mmCIF file of C-alpha atoms and ligand atoms in Angstrom:
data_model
loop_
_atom_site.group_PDB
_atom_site.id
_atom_site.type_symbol
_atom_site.label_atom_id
_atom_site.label_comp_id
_atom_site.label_asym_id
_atom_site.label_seq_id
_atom_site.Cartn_x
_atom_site.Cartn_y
_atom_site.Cartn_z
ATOM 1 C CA UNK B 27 -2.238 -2.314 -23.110
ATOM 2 C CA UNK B 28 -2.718 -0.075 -19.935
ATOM 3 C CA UNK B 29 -3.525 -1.322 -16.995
ATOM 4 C CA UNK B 30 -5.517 1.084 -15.262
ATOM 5 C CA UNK B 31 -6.374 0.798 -11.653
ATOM 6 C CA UNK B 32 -10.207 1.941 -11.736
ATOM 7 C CA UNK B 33 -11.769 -1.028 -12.968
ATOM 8 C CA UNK B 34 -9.915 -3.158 -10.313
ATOM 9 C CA UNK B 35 -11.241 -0.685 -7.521
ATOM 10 C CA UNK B 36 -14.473 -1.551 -9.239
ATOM 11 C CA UNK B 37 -14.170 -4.719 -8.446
ATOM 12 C CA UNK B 38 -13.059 -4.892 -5.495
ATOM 13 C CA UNK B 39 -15.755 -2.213 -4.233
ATOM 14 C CA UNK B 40 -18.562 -4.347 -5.726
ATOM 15 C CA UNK B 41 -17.375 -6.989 -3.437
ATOM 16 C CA UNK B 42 -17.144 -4.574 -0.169
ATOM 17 C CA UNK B 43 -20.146 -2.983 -0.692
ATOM 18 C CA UNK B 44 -22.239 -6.251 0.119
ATOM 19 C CA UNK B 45 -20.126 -6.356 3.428
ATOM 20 C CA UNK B 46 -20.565 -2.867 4.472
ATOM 21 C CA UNK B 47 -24.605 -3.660 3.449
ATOM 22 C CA UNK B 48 -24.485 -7.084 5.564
ATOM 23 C CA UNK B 49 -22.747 -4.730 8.491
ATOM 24 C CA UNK B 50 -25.091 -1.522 8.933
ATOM 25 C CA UNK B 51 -27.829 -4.438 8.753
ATOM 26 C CA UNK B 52 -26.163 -5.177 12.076
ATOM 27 C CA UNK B 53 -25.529 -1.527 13.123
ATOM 28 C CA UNK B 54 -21.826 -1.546 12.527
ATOM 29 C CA UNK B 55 -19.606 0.898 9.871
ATOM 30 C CA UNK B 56 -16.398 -0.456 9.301
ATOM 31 C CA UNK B 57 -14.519 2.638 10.955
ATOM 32 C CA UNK B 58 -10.489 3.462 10.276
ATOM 33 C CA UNK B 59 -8.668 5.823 11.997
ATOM 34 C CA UNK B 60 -5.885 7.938 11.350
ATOM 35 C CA UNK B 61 -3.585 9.493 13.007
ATOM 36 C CA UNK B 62 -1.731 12.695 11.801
ATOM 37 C CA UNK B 63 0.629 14.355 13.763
ATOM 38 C CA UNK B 64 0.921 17.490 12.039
ATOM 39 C CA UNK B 65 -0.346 19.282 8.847
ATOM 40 C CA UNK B 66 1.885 17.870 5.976
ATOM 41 C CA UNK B 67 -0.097 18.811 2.612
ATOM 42 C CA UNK B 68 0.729 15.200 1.307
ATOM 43 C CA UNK B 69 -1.206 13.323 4.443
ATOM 44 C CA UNK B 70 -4.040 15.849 4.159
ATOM 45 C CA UNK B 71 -4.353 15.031 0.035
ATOM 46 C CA UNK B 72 -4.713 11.498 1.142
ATOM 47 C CA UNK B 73 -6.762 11.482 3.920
ATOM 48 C CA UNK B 74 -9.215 13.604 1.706
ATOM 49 C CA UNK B 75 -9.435 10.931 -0.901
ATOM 50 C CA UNK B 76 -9.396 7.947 1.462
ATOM 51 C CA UNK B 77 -12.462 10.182 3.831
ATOM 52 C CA UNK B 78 -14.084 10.039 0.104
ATOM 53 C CA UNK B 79 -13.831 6.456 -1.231
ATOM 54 C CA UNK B 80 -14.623 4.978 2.260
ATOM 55 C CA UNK B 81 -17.203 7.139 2.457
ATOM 56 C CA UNK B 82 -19.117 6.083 -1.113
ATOM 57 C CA UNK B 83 -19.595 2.869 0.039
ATOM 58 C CA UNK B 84 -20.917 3.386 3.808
ATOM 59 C CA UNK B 85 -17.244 2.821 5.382
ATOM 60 C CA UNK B 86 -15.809 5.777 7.713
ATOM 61 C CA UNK B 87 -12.685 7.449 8.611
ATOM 62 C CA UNK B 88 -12.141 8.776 11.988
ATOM 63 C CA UNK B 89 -9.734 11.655 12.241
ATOM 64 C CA UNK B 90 -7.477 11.429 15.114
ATOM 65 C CA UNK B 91 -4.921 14.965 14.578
ATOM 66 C CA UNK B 92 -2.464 15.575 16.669
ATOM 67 C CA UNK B 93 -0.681 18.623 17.362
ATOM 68 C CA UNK B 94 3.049 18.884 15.778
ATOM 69 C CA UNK B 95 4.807 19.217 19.777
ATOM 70 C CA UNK B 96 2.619 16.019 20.794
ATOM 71 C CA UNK B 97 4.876 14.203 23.401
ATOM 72 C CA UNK B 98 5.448 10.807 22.853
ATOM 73 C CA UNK B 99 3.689 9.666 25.806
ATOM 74 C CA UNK B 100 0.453 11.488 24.641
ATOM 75 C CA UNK B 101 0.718 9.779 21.239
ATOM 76 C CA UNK B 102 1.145 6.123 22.823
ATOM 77 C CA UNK B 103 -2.040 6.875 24.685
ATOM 78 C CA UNK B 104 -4.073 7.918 21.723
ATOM 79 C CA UNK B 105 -2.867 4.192 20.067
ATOM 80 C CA UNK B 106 -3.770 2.413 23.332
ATOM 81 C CA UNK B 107 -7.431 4.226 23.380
ATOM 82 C CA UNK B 108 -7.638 3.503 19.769
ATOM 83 C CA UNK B 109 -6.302 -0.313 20.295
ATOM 84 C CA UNK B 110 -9.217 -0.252 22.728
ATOM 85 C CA UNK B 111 -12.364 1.780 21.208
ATOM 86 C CA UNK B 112 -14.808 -1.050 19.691
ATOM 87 C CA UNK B 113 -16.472 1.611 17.237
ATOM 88 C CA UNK B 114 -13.167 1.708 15.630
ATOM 89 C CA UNK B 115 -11.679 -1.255 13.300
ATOM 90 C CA UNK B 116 -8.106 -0.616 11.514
ATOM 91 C CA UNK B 117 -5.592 2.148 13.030
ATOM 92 C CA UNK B 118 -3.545 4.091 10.244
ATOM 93 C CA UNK B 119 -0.646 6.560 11.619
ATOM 94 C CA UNK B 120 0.927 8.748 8.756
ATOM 95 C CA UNK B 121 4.349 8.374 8.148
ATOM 96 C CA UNK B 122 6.941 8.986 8.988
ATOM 97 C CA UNK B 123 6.326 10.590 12.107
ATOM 98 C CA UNK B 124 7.963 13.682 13.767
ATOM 99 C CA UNK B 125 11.624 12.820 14.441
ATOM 100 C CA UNK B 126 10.847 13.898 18.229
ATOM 101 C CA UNK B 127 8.792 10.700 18.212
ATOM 102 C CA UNK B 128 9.408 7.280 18.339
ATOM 103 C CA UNK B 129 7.923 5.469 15.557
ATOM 104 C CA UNK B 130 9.376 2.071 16.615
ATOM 105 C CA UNK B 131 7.246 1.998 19.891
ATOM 106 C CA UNK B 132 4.180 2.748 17.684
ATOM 107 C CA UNK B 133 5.198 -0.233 16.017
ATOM 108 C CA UNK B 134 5.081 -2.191 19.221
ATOM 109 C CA UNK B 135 1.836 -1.111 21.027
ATOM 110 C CA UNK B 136 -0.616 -0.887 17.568
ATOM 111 C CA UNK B 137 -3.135 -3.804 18.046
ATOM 112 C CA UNK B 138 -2.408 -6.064 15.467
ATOM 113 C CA UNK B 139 -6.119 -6.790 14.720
ATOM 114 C CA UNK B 140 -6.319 -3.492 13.620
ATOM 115 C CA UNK B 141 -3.039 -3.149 11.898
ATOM 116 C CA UNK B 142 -4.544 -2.422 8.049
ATOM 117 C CA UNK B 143 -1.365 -1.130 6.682
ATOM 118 C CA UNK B 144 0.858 -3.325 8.329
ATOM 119 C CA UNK B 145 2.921 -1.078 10.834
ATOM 120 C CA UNK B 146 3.732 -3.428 13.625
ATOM 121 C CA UNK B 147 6.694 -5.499 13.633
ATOM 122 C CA UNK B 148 4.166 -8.193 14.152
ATOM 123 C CA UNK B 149 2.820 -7.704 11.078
ATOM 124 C CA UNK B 150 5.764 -7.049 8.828
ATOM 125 C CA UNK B 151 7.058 -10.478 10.451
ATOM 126 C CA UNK B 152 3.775 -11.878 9.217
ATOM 127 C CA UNK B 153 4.091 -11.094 5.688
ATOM 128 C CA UNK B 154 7.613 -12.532 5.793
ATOM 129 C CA UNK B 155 6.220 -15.886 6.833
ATOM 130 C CA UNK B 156 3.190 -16.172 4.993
ATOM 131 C CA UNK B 157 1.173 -15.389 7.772
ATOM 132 C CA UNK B 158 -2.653 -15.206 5.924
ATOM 133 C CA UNK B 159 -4.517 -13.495 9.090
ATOM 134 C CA UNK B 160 -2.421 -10.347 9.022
ATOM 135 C CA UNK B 161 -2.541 -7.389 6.828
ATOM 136 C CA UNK B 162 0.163 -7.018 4.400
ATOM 137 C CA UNK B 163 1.012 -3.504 3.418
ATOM 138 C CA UNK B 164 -2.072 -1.746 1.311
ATOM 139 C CA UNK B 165 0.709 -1.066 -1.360
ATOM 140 C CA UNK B 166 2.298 -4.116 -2.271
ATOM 141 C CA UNK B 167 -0.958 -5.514 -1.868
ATOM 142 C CA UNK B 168 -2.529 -3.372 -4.421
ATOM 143 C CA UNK B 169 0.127 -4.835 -6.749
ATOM 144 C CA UNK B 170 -1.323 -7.784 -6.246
ATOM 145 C CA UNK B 171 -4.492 -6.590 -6.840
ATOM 146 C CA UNK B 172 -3.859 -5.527 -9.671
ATOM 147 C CA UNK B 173 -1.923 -8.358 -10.980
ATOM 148 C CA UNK B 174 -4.586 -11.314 -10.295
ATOM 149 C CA UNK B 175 -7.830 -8.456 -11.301
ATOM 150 C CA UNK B 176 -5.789 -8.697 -14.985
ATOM 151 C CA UNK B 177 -5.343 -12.511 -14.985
ATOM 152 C CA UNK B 178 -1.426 -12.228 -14.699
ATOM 153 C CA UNK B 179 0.351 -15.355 -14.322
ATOM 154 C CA UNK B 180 3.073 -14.916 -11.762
ATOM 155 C CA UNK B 181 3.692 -18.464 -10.774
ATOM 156 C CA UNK B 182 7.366 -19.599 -11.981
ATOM 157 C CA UNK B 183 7.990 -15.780 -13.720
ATOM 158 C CA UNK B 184 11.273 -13.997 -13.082
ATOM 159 C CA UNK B 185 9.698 -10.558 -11.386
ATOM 160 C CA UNK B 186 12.272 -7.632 -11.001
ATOM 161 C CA UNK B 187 11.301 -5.433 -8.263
ATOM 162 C CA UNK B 188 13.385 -1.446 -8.236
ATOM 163 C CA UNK B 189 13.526 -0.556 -4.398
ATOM 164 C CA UNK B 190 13.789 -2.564 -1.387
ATOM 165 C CA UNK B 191 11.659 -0.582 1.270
ATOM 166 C CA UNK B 192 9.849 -1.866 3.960
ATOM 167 C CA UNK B 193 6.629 -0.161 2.609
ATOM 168 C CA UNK B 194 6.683 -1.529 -1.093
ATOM 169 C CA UNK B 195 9.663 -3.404 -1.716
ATOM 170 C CA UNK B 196 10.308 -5.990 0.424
ATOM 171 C CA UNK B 197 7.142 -7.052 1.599
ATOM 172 C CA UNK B 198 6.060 -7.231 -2.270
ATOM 173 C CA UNK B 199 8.744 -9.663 -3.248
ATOM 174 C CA UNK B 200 7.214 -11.873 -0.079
ATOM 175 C CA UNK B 201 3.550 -11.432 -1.628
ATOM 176 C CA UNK B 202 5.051 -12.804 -5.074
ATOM 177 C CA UNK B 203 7.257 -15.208 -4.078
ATOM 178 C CA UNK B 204 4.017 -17.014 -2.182
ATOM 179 C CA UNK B 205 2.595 -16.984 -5.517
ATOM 180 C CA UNK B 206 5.446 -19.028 -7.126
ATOM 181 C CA UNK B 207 7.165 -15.850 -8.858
ATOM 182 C CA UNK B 208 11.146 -15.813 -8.905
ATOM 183 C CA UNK B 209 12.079 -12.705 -7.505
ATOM 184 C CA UNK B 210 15.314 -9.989 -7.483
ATOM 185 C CA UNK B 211 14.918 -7.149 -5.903
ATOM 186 C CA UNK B 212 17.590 -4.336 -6.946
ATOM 187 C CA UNK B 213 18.511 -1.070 -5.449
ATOM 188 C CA UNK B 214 20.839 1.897 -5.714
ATOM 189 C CA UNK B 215 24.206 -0.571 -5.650
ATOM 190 C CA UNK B 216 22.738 -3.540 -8.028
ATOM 191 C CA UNK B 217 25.198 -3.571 -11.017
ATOM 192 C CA UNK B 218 24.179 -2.922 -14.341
ATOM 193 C CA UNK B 219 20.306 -2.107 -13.103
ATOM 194 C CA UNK B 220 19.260 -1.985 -17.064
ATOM 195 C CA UNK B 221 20.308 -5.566 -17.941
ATOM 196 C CA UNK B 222 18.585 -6.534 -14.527
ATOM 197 C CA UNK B 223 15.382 -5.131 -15.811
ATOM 198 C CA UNK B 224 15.243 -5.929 -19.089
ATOM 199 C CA UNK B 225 15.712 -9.438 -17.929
ATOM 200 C CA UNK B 226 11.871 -9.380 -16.413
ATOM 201 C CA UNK B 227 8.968 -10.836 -17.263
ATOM 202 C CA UNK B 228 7.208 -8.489 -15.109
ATOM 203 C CA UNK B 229 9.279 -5.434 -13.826
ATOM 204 C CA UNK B 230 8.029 -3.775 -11.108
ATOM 205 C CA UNK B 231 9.224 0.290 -10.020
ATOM 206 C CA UNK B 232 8.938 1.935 -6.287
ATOM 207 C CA UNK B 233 12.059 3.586 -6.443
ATOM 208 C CA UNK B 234 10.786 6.994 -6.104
ATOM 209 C CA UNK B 235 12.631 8.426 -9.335
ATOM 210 C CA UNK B 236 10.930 10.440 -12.039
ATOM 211 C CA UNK B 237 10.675 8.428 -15.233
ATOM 212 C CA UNK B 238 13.760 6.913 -14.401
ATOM 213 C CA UNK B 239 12.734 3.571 -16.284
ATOM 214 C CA UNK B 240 13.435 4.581 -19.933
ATOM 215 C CA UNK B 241 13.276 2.324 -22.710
ATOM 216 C CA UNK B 242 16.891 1.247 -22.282
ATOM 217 C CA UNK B 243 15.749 -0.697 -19.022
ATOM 218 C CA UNK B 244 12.892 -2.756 -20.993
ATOM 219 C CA UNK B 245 11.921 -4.991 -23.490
ATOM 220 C CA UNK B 246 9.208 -6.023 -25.531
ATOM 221 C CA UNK B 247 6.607 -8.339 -24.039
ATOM 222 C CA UNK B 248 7.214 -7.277 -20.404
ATOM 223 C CA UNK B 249 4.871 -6.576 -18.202
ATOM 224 C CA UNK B 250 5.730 -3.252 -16.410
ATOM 225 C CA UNK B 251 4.244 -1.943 -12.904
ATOM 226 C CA UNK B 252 4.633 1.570 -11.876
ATOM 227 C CA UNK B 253 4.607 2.150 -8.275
ATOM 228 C CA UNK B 254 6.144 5.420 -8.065
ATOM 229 C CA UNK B 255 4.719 8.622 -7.234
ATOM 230 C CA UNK B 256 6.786 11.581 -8.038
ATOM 231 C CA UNK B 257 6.320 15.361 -8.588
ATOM 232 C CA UNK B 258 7.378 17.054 -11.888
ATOM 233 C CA UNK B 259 6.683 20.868 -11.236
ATOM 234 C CA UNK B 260 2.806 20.976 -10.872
ATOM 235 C CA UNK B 261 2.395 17.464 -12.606
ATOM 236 C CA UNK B 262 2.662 13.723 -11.131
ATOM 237 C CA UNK B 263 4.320 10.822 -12.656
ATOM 238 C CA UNK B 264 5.658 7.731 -11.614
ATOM 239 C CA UNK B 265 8.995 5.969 -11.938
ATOM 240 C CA UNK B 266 8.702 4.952 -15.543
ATOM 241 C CA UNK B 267 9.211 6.794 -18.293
ATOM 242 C CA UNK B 268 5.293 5.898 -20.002
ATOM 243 C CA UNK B 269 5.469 7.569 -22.882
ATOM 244 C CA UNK B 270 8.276 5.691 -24.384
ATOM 245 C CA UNK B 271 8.076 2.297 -22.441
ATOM 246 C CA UNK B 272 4.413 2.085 -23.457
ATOM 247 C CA UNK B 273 5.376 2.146 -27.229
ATOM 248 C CA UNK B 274 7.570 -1.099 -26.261
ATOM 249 C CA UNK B 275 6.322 -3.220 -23.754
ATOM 250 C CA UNK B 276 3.085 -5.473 -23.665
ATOM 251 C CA UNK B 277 1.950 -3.449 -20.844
ATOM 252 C CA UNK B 278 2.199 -0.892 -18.480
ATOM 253 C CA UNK B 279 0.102 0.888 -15.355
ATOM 254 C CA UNK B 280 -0.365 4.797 -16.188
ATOM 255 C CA UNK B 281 0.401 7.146 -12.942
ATOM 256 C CA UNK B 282 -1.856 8.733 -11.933
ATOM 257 C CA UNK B 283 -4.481 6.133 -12.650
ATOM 258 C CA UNK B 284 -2.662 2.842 -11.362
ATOM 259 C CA UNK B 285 -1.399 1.483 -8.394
ATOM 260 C CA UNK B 286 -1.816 4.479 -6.020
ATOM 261 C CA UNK B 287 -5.717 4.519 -7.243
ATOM 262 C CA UNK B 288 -5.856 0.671 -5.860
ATOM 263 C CA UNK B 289 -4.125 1.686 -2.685
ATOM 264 C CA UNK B 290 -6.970 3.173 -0.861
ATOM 265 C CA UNK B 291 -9.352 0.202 -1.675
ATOM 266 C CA UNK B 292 -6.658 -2.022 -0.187
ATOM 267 C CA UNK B 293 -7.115 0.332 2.503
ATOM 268 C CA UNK B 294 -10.707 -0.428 2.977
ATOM 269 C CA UNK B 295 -10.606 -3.916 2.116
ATOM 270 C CA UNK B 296 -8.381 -4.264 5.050
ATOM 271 C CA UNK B 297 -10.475 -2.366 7.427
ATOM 272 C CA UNK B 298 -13.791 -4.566 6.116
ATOM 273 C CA UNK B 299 -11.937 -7.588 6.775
ATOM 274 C CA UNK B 300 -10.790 -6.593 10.523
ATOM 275 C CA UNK B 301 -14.626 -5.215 11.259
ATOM 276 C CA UNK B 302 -15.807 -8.846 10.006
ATOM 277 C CA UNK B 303 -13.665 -10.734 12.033
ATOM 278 C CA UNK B 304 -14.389 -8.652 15.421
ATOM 279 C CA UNK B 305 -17.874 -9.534 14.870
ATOM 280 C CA UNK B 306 -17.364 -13.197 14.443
ATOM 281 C CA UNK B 307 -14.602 -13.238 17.597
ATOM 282 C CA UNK B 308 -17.028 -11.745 19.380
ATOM 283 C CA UNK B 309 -20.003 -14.175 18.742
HETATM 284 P P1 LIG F 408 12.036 4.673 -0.454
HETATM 285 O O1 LIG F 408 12.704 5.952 -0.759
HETATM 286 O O2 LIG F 408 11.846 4.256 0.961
HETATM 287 O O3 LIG F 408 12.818 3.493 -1.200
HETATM 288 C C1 LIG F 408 13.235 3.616 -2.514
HETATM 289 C C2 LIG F 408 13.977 2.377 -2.928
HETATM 290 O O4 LIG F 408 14.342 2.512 -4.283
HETATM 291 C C3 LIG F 408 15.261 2.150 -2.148
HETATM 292 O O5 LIG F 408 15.420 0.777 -1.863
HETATM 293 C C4 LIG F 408 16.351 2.638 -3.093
HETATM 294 O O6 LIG F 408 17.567 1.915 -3.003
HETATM 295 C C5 LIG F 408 15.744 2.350 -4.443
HETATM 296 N N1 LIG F 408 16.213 3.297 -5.443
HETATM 297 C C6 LIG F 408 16.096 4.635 -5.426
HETATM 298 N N2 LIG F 408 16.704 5.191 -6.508
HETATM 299 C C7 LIG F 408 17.194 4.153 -7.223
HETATM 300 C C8 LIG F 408 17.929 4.063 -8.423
HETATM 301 N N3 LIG F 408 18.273 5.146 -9.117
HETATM 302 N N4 LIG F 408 18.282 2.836 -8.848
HETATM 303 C C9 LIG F 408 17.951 1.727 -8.167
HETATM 304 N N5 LIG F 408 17.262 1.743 -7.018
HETATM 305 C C10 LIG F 408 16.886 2.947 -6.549
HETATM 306 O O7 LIG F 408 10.631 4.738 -1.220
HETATM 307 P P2 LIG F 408 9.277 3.904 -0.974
HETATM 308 O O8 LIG F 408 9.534 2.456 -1.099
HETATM 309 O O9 LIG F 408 8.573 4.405 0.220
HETATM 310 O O10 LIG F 408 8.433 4.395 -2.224
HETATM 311 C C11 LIG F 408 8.860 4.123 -3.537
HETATM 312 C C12 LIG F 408 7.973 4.857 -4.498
HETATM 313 O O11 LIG F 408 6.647 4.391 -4.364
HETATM 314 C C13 LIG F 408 7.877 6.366 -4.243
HETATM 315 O O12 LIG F 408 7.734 7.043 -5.485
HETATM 316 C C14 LIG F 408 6.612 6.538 -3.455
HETATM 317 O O13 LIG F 408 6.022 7.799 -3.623
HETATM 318 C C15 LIG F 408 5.760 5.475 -4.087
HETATM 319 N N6 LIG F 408 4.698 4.983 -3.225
HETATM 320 C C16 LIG F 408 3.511 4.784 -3.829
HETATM 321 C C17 LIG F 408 2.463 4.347 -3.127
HETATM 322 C C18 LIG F 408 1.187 4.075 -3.848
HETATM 323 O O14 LIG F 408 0.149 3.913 -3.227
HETATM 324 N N7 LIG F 408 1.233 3.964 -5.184
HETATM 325 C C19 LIG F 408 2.528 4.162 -1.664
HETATM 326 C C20 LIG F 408 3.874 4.227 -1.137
HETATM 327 C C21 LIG F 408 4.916 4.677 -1.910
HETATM 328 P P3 LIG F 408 18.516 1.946 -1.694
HETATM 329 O O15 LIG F 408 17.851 1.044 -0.699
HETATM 330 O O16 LIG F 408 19.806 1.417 -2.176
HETATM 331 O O17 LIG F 408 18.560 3.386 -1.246
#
């Protein structure tokens, strides 16, 4: 079976649409913001599709570009204004930043009400103690997503997660293990990383390697999430080797058409839920 990440967005945008409708009834678009310093193709791809799917269902983005020789005091100001400005709800800065700039006071000043992707240390602290009012990252969360949209029993199932990031990794093996799952995460020194996998019920991949999940690494009955994006010449695929895991395991996400297509309705869900609560702070 493929699990394919439209009919989750579905979903999920059902719901959102009656909160954006309840909102503009009040005279208020859930707004995001993002800040790019710079023109890197990848963050102008995305912010093209996220400007489109927030868009389709009344939401907004706010472009906040920066130039590429913006001083570090002139980007902490833009966060503080943005921290500040009530039209605006969630605060998204592409990463990583230039290397003239220091990300880890971004991390400090971001308003953590507005934190959708989860880049304050605040935040990340949150997810690691189960903290429900913050905003895990939109990527392990779309894992999640994913997993409870297809009725996937996690609770007391040994979950192998490739890659132990900050943005996907880590925080995802927090999100599971609050759902019961038993959890190893493995990396470029784990031992043996085929036997590790194969041992999954559900095997998860962010390790940002072409197809490097072949059929030696799985089994038959698992349950296999592709997190990867990668670039083969003109064509994407993820971390797992599809064509050949699929004819093995119960089932698999495709890329493209998975986890990244869930990622941007995370995204939104997060900067719904932020708008929502202002109001209701505020009253
Ligand atoms: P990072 O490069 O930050 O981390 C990769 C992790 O994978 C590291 O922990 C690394 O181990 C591990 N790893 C890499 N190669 C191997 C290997 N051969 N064997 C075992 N472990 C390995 O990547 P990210 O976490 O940021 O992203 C991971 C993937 O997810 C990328 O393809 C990225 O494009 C994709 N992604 C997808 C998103 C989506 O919306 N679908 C959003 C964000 C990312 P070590 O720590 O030892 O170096």
């Amino acid at each position: 079976m493929e699990l394919r990440g439209m009919p989750v967005v579905n979903a999920l945008n059902d719901k959102l649409k009656q909160d954006i409708l309840s909102l503009s009834k009040q005279g208020v678009v859930p707004t995001l913001a993002i800040v790019r310093v710079g023109e890197k193709a990848d963050d102008l791809a995305y912010e093209r599709s996220a400007t489109k799917r927030f868009s389709s269902v009344g939401a907004a983005i706010k472009i906040v570009e920066l130039p590429l020789d913006v001083t570090q005091q002139q980007l902490e100001d833009t966060i503080i204004k943005l921290n500040e400005d009530k039209s605006v709800n969630g605060i998204m800065v592409f990463r990583p930043i230039a290397k003239h700039l220091d990300e880890n006071r971004i991390k400090q000043i971001i308003s953590l009400e507005k934190d959708v992707d989860c880049m304050s240390f605040l935040g990340c602290a949150g997810v690691f103690i189960g903290d429900k009012n913050i905003y895990p990252p939109c990527t392990p969360k779309a894992v999640v997503e994913l997993i409870d949209y297809y009725g996937i029993d996690v609770c007391g199932k040994k979950v192998v997660i490739v890659g132990r990031s900050l943005v996907v990794g880590k925080p995802l093996a927090m999100l599971l293990i609050s759902k019961n799952a038993t959890v190893t995460i493995c990396h470029t020194k784990t031992l043996d990383l085929p036997s590790e996998c194969k041992r999954a019920d559900i095997l998860i991949a962010a390790a940002g390697q072409a197809k490097m999940i072949t059929s030696d690494y799985v089994k038959e009955g698992q349950i296999v999430i592709d997190v990867g994006i990668n670039m083969l010449g003109d064509s994407m695929c993820g971390d797992v080797d599809y064509e050949n895991v699929s004819k093995i395991v119960e089932s698999v996400t495709p890329v493209p058409g998975g986890i990244g297509t869930v990622t941007t309705s995370v995204l939104l869900k997060h900067t719904v839920e932020s708008t929502l609560k202002s109001l209701k702070n505020k009253a």
